[in-house]
PDB file of N, CA and C in Angstrom:
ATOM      1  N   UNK A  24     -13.717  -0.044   7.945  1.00  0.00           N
ATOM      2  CA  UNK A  24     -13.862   1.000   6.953  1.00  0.00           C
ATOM      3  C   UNK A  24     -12.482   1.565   6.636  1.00  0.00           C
ATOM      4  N   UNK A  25     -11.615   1.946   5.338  1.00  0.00           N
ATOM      5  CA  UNK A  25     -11.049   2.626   4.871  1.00  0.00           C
ATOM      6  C   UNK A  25     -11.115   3.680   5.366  1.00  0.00           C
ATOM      7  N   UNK A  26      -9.493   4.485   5.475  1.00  0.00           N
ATOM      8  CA  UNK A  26      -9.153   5.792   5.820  1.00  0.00           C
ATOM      9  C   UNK A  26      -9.069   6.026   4.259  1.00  0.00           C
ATOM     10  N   UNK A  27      -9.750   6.858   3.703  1.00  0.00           N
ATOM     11  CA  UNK A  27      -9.972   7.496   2.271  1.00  0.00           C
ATOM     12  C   UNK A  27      -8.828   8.394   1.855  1.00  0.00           C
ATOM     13  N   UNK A  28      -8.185   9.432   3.113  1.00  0.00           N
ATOM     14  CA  UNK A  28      -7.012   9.821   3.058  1.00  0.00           C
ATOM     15  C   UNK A  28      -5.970   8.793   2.567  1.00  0.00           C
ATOM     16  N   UNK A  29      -5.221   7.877   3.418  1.00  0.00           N
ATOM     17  CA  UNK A  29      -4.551   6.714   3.337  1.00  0.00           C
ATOM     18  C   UNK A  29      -4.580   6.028   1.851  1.00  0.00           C
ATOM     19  N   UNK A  30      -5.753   5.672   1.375  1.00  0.00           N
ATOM     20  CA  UNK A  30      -5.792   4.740   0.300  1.00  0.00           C
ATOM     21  C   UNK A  30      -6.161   5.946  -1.018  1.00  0.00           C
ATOM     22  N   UNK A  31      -6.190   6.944  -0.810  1.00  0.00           N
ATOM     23  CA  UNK A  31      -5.546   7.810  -2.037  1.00  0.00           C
ATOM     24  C   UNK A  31      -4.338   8.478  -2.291  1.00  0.00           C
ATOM     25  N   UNK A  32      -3.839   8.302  -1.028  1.00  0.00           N
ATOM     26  CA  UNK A  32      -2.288   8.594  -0.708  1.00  0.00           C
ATOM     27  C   UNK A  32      -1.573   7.437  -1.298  1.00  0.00           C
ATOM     28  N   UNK A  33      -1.623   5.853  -0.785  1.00  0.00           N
ATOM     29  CA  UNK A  33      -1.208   5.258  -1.524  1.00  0.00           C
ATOM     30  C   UNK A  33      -1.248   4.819  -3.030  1.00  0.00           C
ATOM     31  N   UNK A  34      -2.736   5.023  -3.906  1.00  0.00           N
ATOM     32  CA  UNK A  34      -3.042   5.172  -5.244  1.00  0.00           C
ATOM     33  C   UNK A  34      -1.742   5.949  -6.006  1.00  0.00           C
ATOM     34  N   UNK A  35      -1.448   7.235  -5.015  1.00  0.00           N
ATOM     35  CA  UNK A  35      -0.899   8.488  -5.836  1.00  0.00           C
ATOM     36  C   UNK A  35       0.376   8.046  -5.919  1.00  0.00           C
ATOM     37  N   UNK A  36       0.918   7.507  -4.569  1.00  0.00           N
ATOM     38  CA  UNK A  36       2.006   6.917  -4.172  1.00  0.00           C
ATOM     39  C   UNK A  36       2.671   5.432  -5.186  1.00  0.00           C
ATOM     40  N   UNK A  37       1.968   4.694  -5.382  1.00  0.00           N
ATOM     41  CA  UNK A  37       2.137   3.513  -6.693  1.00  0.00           C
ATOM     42  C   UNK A  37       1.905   3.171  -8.383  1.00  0.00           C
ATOM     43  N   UNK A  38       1.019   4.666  -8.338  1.00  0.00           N
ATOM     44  CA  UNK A  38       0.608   5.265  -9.794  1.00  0.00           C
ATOM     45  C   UNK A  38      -0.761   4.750 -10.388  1.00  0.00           C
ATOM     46  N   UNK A  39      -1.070   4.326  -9.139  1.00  0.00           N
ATOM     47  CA  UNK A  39      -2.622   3.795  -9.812  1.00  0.00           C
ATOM     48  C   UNK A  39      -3.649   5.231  -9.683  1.00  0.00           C
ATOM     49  N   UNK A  40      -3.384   6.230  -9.107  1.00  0.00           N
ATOM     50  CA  UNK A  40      -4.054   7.653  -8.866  1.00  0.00           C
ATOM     51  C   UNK A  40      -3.083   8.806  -9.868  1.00  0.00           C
ATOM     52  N   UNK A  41      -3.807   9.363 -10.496  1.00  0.00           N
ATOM     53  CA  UNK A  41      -2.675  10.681 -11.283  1.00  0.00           C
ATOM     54  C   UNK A  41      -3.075  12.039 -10.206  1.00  0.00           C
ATOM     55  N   UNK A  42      -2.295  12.166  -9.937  1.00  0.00           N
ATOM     56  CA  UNK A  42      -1.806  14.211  -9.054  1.00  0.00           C
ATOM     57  C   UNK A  42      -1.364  14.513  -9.589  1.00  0.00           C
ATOM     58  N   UNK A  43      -1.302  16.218  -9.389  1.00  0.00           N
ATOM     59  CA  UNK A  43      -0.115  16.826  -9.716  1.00  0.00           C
ATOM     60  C   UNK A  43       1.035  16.855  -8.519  1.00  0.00           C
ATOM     61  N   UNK A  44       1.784  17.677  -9.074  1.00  0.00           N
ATOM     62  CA  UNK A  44       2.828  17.638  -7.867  1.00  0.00           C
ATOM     63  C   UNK A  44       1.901  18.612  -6.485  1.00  0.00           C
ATOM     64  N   UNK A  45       1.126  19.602  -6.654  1.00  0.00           N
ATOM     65  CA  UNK A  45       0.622  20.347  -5.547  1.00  0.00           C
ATOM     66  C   UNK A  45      -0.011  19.578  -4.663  1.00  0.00           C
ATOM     67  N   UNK A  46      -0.858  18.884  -5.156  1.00  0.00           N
ATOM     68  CA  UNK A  46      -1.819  17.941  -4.841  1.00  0.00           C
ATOM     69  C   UNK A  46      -0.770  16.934  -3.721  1.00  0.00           C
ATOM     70  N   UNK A  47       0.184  15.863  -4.513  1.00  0.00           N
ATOM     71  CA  UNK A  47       1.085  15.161  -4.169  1.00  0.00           C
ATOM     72  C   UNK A  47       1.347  15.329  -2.526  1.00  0.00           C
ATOM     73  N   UNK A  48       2.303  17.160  -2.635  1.00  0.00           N
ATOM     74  CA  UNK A  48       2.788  17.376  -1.425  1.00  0.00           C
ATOM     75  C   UNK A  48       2.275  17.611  -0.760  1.00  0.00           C
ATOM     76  N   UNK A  49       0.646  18.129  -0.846  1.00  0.00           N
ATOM     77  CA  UNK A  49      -0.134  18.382   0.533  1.00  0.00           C
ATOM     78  C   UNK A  49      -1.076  16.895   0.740  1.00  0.00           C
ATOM     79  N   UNK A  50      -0.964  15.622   0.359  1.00  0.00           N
ATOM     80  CA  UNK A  50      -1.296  14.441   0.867  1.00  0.00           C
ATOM     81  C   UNK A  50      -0.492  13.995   1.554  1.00  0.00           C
ATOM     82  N   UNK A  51       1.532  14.085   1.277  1.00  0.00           N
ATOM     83  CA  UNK A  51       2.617  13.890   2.050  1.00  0.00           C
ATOM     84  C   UNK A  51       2.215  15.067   3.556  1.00  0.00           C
ATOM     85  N   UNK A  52       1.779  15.978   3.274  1.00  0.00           N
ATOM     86  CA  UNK A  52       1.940  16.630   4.774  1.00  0.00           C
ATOM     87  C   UNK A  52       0.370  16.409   5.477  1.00  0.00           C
ATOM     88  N   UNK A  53      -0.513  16.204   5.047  1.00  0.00           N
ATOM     89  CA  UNK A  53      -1.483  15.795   5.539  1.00  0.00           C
ATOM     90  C   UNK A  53      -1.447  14.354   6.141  1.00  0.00           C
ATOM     91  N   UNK A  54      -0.741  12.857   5.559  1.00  0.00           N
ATOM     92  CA  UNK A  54      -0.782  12.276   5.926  1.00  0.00           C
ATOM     93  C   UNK A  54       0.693  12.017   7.236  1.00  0.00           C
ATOM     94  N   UNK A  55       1.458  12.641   7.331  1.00  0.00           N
ATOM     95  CA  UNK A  55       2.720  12.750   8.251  1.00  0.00           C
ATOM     96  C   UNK A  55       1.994  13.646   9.169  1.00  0.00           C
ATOM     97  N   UNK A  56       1.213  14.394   8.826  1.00  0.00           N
ATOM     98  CA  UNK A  56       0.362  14.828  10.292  1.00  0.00           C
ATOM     99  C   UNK A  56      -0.452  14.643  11.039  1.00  0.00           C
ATOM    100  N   UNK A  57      -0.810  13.563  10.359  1.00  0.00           N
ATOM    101  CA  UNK A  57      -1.865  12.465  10.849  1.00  0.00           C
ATOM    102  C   UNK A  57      -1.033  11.236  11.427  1.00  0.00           C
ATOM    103  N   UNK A  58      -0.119  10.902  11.004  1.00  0.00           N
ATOM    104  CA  UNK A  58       0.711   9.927  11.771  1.00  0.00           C
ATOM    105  C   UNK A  58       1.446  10.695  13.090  1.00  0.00           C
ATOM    106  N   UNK A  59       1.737  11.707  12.753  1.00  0.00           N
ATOM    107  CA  UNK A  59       2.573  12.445  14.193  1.00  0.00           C
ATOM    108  C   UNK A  59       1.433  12.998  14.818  1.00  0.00           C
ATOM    109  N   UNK A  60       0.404  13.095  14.697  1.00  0.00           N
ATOM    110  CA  UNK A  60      -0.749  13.044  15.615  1.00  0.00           C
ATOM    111  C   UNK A  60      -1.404  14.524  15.512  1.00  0.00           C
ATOM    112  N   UNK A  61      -0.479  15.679  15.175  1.00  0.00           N
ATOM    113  CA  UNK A  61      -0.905  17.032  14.575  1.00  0.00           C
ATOM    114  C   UNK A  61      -2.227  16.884  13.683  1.00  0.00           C
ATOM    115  N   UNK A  62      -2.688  16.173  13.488  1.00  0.00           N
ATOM    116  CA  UNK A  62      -3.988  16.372  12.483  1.00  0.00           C
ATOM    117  C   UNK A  62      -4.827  14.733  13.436  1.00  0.00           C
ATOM    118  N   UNK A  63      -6.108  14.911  13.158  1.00  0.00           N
ATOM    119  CA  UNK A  63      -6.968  14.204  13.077  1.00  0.00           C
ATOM    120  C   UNK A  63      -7.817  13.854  12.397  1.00  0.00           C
ATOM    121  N   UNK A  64      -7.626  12.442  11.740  1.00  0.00           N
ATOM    122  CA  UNK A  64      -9.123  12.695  10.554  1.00  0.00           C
ATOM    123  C   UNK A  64     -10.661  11.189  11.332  1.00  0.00           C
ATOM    124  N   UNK A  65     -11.116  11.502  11.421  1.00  0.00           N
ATOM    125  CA  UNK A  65     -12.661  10.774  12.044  1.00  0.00           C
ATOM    126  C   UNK A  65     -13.747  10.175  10.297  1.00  0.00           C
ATOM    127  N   UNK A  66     -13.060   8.952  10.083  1.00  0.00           N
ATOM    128  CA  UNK A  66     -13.957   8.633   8.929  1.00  0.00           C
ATOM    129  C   UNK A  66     -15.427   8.828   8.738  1.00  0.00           C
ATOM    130  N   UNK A  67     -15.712   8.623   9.982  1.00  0.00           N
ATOM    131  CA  UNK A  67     -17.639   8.491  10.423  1.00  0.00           C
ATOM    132  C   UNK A  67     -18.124   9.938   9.959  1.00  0.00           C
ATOM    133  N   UNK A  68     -17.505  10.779  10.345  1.00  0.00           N
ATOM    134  CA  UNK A  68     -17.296  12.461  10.248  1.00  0.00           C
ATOM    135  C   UNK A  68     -17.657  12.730   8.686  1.00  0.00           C
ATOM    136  N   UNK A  69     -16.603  12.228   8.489  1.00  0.00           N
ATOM    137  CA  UNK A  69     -16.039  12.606   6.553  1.00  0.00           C
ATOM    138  C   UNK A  69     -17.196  11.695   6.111  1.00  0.00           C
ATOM    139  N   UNK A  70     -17.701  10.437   6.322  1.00  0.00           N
ATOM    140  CA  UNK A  70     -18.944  10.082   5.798  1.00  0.00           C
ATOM    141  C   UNK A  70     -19.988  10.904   5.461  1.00  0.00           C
ATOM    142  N   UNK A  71     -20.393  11.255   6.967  1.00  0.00           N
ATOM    143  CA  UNK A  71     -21.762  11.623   7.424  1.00  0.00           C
ATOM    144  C   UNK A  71     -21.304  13.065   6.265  1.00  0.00           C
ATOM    145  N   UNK A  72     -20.760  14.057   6.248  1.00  0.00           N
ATOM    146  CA  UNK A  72     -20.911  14.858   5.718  1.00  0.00           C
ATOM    147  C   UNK A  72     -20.638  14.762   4.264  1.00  0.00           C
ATOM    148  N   UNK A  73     -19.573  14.066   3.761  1.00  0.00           N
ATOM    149  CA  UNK A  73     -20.363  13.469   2.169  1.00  0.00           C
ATOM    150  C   UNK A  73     -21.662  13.263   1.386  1.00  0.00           C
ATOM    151  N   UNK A  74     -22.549  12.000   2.626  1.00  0.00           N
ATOM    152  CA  UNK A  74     -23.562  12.072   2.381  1.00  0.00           C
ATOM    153  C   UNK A  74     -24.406  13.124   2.702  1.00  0.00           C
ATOM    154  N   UNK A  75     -24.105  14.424   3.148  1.00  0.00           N
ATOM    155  CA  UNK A  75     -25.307  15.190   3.022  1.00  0.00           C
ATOM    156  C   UNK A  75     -25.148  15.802   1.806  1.00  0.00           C
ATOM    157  N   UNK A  76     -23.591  16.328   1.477  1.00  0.00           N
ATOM    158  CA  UNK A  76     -23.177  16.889  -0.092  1.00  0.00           C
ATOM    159  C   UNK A  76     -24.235  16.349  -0.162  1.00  0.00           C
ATOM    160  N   UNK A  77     -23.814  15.479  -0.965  1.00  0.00           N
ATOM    161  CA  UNK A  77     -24.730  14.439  -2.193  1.00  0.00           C
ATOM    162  C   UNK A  77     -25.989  14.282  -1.888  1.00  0.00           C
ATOM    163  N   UNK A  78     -26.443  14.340  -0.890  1.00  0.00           N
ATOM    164  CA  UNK A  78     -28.109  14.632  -0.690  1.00  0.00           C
ATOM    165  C   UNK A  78     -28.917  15.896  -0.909  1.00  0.00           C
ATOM    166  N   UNK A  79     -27.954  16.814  -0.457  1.00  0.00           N
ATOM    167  CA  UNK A  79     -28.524  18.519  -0.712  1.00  0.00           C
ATOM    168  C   UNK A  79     -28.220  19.420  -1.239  1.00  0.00           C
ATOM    169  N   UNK A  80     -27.056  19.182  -2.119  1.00  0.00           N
ATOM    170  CA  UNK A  80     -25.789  19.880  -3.248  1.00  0.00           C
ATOM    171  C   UNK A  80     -26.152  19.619  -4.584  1.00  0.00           C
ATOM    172  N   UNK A  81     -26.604  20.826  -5.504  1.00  0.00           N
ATOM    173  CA  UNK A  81     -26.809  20.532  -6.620  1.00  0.00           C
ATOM    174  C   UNK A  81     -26.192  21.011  -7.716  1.00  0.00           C
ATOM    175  N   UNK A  82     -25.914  20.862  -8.955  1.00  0.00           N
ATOM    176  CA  UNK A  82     -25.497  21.410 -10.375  1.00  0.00           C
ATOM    177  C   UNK A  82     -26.101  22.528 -10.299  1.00  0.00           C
ATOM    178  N   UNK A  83     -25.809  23.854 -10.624  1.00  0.00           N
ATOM    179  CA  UNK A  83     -26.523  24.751 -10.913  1.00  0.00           C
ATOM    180  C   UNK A  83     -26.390  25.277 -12.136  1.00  0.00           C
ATOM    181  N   UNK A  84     -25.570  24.879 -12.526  1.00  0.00           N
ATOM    182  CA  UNK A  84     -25.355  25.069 -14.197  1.00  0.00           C
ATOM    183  C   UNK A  84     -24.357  23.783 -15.366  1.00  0.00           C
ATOM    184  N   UNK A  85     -24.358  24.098 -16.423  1.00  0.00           N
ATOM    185  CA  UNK A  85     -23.715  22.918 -17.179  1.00  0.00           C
ATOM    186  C   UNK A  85     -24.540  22.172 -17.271  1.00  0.00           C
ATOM    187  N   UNK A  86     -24.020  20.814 -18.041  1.00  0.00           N
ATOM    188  CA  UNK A  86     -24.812  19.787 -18.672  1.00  0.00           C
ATOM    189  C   UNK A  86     -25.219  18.932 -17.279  1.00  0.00           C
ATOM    190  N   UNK A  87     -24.642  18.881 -16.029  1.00  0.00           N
ATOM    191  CA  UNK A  87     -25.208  18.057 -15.342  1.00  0.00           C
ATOM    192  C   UNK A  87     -26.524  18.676 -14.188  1.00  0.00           C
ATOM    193  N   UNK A  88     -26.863  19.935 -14.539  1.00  0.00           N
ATOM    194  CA  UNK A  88     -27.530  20.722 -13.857  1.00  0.00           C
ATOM    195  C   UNK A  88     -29.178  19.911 -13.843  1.00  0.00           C
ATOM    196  N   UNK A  89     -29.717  20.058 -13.304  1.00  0.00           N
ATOM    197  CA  UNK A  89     -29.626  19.693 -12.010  1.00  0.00           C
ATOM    198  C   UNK A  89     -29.622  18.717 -11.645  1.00  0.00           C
ATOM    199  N   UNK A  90     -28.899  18.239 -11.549  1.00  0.00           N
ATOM    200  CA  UNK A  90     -28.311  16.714 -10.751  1.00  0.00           C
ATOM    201  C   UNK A  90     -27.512  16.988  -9.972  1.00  0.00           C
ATOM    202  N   UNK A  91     -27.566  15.891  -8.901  1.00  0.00           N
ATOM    203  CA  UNK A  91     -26.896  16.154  -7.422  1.00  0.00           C
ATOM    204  C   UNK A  91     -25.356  16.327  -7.634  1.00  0.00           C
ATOM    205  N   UNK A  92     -24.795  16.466  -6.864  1.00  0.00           N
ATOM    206  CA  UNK A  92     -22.983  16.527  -7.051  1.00  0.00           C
ATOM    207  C   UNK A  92     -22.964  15.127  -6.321  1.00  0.00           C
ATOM    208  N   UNK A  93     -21.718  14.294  -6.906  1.00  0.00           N
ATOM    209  CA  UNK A  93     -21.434  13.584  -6.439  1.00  0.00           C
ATOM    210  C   UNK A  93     -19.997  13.797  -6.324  1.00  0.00           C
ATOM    211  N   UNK A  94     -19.025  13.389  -4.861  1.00  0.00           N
ATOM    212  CA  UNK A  94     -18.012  13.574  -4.596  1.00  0.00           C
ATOM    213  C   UNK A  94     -17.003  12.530  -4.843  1.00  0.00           C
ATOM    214  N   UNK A  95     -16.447  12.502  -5.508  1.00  0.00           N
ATOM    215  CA  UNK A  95     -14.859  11.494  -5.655  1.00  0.00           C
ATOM    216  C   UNK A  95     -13.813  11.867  -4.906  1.00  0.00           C
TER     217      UNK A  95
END
């Protein structure tokens, strides 16, 4: 499985992803803190709780109301 961190870091990093610059620098310090070991990220984790978003998270207003949220 993909580290989702990692492979949007690199997207942003080669220009296949658009950021802004805010965005940019807190993927540079998120991912250097994850390599120096200061951070931990657990994919299974970040799954499991995606899929509940998207199972129990809804539009409450706007054109997509009520339809589930889906997370990118």
């Amino acid at each position: 499985m993909d580290n989702w961190i990692y492979t949007y870091y690199q997207g942003i990093r080669n220009g296949n992803e658009t950021a802004g610059r805010w965005v940019t620098l807190l993927y540079e310090k998120i991912v250097a803190g994850i390599e120096s070991k200061e951070y931990f990220f657990d994919q299974s984790k970040a799954t499991k709780a995606i899929d509940w978003i998207e199972a129990h998270c809804h539009h409450t207003e706007g054109p997509l109301a009520p339809g589930p949220l889906k997370l990118e």
